[in-house]
Coordinates of N, CA, C and O in Angstrom, one line a residue:
X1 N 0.9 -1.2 0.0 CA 0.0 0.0 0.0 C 0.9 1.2 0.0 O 1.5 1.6 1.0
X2 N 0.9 1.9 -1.4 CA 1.8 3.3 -1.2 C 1.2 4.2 -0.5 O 0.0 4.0 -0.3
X3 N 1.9 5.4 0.1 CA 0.9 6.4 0.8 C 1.3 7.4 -0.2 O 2.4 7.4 -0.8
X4 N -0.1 8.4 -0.5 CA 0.3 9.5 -1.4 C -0.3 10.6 -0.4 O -0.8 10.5 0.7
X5 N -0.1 11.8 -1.1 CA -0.5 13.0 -0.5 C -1.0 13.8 -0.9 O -0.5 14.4 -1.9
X6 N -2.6 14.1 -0.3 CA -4.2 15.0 -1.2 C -4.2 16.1 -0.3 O -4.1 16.2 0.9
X7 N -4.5 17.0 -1.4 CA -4.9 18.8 -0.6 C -6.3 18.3 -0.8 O -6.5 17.6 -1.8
X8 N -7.2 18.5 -0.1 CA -8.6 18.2 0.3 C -9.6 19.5 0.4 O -9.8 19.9 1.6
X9 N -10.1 20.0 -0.3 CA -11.1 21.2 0.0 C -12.3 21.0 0.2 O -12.6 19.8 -0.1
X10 N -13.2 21.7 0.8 CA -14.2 21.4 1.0 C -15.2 22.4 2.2 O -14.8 23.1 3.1
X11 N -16.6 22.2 1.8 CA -17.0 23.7 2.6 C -19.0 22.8 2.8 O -19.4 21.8 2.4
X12 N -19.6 23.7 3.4 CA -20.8 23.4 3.8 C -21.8 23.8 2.6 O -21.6 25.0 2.3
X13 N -22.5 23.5 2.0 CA -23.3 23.2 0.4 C -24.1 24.9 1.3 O -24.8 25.1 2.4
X14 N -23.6 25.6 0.3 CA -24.6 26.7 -0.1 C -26.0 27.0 0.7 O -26.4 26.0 1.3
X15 N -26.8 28.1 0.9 CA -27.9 27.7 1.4 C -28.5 29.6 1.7 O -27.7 30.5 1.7
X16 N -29.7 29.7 1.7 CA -29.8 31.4 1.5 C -29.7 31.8 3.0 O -29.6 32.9 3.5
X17 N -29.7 30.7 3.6 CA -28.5 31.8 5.5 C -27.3 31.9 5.1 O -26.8 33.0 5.6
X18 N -26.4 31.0 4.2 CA -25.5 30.9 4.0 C -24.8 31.1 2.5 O -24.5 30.0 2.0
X19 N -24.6 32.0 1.6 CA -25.1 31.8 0.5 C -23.4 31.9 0.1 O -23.2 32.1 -1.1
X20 N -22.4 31.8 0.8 CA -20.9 31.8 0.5 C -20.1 31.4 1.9 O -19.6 32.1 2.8
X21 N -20.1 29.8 1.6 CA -19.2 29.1 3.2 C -18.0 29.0 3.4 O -17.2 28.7 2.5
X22 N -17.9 29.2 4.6 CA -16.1 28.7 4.5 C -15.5 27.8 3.6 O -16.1 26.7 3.5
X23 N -14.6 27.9 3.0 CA -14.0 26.9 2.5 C -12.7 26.5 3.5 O -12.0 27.3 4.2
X24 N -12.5 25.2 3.4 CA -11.6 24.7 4.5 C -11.2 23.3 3.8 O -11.9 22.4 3.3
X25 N -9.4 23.5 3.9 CA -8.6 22.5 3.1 C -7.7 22.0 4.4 O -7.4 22.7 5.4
X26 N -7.4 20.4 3.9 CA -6.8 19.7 4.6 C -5.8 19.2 3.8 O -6.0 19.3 2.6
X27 N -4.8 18.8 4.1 CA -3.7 17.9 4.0 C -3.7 16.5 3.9 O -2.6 16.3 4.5
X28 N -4.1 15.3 3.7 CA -4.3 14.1 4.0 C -3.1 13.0 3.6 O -2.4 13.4 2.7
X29 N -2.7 11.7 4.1 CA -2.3 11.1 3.6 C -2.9 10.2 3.4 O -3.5 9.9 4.4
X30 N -3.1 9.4 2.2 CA -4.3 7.9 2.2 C -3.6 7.0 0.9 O -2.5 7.3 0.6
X31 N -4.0 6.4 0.5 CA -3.3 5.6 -0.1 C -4.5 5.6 -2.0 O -4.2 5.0 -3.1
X32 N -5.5 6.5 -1.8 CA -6.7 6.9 -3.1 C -7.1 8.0 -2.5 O -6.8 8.7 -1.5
X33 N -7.9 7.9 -3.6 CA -8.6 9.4 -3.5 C -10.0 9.5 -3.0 O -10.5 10.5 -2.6
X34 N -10.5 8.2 -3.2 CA -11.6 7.4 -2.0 C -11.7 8.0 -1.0 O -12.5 8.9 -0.6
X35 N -10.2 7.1 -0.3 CA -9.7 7.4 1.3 C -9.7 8.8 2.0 O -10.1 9.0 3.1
X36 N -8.9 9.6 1.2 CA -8.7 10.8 1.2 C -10.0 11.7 1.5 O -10.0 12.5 2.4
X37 N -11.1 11.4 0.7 CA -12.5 11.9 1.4 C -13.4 11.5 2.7 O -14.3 11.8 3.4
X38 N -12.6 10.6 2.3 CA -13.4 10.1 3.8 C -13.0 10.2 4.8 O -13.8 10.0 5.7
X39 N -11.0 10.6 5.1 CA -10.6 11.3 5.9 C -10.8 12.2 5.9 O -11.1 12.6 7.0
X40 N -10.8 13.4 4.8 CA -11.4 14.5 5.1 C -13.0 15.1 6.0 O -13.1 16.2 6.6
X41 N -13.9 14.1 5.8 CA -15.2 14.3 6.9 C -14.9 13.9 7.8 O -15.5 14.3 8.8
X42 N -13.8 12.6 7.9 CA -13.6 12.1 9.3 C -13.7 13.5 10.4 O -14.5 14.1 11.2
X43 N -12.4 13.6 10.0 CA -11.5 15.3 10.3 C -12.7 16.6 11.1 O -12.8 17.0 12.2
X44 N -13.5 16.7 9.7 CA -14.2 18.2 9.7 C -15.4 17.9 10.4 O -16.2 18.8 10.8
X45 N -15.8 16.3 10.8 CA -16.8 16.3 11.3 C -16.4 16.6 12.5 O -17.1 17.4 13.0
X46 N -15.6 16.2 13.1 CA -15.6 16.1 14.5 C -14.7 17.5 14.8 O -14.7 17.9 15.9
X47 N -13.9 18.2 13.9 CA -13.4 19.1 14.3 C -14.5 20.9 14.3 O -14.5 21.9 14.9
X48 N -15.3 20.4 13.1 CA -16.3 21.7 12.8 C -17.6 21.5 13.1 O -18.3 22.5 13.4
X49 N -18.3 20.2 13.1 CA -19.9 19.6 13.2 C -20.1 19.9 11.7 O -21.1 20.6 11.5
X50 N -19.5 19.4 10.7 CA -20.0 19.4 9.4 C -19.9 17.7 8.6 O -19.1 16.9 8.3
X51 N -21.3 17.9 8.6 CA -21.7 16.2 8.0 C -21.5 16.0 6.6 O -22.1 16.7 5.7
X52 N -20.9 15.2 6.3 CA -21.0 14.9 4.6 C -22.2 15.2 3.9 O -22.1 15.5 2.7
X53 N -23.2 15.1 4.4 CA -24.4 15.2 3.8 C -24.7 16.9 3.5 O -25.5 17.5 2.7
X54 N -24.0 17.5 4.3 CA -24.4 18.5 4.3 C -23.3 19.8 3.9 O -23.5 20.9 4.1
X55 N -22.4 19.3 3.3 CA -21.0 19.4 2.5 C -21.1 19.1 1.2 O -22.0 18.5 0.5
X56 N -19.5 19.9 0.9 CA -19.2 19.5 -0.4 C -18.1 19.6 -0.6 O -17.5 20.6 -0.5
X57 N -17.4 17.9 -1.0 CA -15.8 18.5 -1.2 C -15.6 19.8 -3.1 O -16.0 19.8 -4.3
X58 N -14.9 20.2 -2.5 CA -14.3 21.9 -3.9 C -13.4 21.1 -5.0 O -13.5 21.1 -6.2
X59 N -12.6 20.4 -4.2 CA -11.7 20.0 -5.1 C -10.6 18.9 -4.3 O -10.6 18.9 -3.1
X60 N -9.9 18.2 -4.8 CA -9.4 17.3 -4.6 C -7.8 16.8 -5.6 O -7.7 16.0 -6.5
X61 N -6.9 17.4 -4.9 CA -5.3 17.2 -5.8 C -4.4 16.5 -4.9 O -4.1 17.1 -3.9
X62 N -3.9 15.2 -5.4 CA -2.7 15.0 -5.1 C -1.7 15.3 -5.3 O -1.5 15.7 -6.5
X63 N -0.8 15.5 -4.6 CA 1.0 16.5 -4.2 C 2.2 15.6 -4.3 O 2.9 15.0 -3.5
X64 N 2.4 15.8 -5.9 CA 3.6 15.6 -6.3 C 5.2 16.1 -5.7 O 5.5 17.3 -5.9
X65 N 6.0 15.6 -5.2 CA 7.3 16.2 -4.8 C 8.1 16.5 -5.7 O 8.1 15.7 -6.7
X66 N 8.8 17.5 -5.9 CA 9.5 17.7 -7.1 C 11.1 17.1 -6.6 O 11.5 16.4 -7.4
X67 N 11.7 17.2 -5.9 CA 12.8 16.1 -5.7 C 13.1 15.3 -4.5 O 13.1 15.5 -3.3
X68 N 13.3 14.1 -5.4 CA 13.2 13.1 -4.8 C 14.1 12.1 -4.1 O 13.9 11.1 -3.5
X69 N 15.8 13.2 -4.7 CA 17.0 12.4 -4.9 C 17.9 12.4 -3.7 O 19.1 11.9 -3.7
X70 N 17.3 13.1 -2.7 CA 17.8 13.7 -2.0 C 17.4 13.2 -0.4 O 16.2 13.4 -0.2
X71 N 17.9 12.7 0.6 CA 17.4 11.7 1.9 C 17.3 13.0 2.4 O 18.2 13.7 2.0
X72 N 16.1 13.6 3.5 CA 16.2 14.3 4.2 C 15.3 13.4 5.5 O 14.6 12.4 5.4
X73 N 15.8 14.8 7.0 CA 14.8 13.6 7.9 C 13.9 14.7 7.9 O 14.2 15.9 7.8
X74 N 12.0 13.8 8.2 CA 11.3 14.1 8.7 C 10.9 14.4 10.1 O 11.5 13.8 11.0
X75 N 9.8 15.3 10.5 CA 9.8 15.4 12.2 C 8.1 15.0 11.7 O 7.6 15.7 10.7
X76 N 7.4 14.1 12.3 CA 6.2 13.7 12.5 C 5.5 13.9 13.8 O 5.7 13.3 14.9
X77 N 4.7 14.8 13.6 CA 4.1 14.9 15.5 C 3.0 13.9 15.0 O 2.9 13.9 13.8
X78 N 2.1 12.8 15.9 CA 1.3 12.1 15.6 C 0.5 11.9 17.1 O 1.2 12.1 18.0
X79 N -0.6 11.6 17.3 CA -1.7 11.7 18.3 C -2.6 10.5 18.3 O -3.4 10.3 17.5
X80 N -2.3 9.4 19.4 CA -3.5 8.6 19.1 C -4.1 8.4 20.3 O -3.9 9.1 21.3
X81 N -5.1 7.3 20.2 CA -5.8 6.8 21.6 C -5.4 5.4 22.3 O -5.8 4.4 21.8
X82 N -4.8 5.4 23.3 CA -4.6 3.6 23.5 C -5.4 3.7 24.9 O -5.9 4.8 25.3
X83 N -5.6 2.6 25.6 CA -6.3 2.4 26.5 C -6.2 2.9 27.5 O -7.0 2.8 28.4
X84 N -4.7 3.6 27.7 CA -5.2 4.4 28.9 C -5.3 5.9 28.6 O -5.3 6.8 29.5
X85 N -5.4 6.1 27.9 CA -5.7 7.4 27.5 C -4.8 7.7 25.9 O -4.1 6.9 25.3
X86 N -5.2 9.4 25.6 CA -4.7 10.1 24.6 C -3.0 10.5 24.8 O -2.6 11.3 25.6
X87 N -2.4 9.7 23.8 CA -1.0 10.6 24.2 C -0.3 10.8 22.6 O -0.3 9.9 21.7
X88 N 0.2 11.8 22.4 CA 1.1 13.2 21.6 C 2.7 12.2 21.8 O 3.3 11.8 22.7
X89 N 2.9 12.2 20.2 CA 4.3 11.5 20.1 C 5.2 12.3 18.8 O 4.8 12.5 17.6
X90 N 6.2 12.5 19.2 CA 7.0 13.0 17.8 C 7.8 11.9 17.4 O 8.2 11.1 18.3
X91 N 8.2 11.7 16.0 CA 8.9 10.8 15.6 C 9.6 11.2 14.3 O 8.9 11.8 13.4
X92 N 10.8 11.0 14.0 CA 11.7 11.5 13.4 C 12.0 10.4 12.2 O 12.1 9.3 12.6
X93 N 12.0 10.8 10.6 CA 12.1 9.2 9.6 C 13.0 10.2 8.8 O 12.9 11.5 8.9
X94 N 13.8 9.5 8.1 CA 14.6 9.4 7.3 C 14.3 9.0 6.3 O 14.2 7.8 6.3
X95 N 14.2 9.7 4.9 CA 13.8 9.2 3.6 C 13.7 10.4 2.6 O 13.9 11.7 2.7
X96 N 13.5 9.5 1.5 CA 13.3 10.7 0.3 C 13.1 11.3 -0.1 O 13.8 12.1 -0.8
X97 N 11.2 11.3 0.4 CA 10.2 12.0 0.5 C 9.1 12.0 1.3 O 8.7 10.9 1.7
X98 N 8.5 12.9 1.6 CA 7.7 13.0 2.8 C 6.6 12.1 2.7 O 6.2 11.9 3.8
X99 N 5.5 11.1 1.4 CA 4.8 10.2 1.5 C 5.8 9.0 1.9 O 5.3 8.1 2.6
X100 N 7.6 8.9 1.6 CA 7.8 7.9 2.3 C 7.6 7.7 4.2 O 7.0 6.9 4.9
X101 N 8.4 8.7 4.4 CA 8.4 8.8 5.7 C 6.9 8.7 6.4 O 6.9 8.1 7.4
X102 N 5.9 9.3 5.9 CA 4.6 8.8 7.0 C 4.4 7.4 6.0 O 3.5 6.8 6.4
X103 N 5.0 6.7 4.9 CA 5.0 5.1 5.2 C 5.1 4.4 6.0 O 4.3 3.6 6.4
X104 N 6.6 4.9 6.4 CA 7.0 4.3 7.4 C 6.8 4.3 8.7 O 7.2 3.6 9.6
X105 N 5.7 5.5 8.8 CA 5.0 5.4 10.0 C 4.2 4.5 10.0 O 4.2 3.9 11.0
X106 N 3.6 4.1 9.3 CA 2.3 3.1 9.4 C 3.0 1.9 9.5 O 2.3 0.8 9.6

């Protein structure tokens, strides 16, 4: 499974209370462009209260690196849940390019 990397736009569908919405872009890594939307609601639901249903992604581009030849290291801050609670981790990878390095996170 390669990891690629999607700029994600997307805003709340029009409406005459609202007749021009925020638009609000994300960063994603996912492996399609499927995934990528579906992380992106993951995201905005729980960070804004905006439901897919009631949305619209703008647009949707994958982020090509332009060099590749070159090892630099990454700094990854990363956040998850384990059972005893929420804990904040930084992690440092070494690679090519930046879809390698959150590879290698996974």
């Amino acid at each position: 499974m390669k990891i690629k990397q999607w700029v994600v736009a997307g805003r709340k569908v029009p409406s005459e209370k609202d007749p021009n919405p925020t638009i609000y872009r994300m960063r994603i890594f996912a492996s399609d462009e499927v995934i990528a939307k579906s992380r992106f609601w993951y995201f905005v639901k729980r960070m804004l209260k905006i439901k897919q249903v009631q949305g619209e992604v703008v647009s949707i581009k994958e982020v090509k690196e332009k060099k590749t030849n070159v090892a630099k290291t990454y700094g990854i801050i990363i956040r998850y849940e384990s059972r005893t609670g929420i804990h904040n981790m930084y992690r440092e990878y070494r690679d090519t390019s930046l879809c390698g390095a959150v590879g290698r996170l996974y």
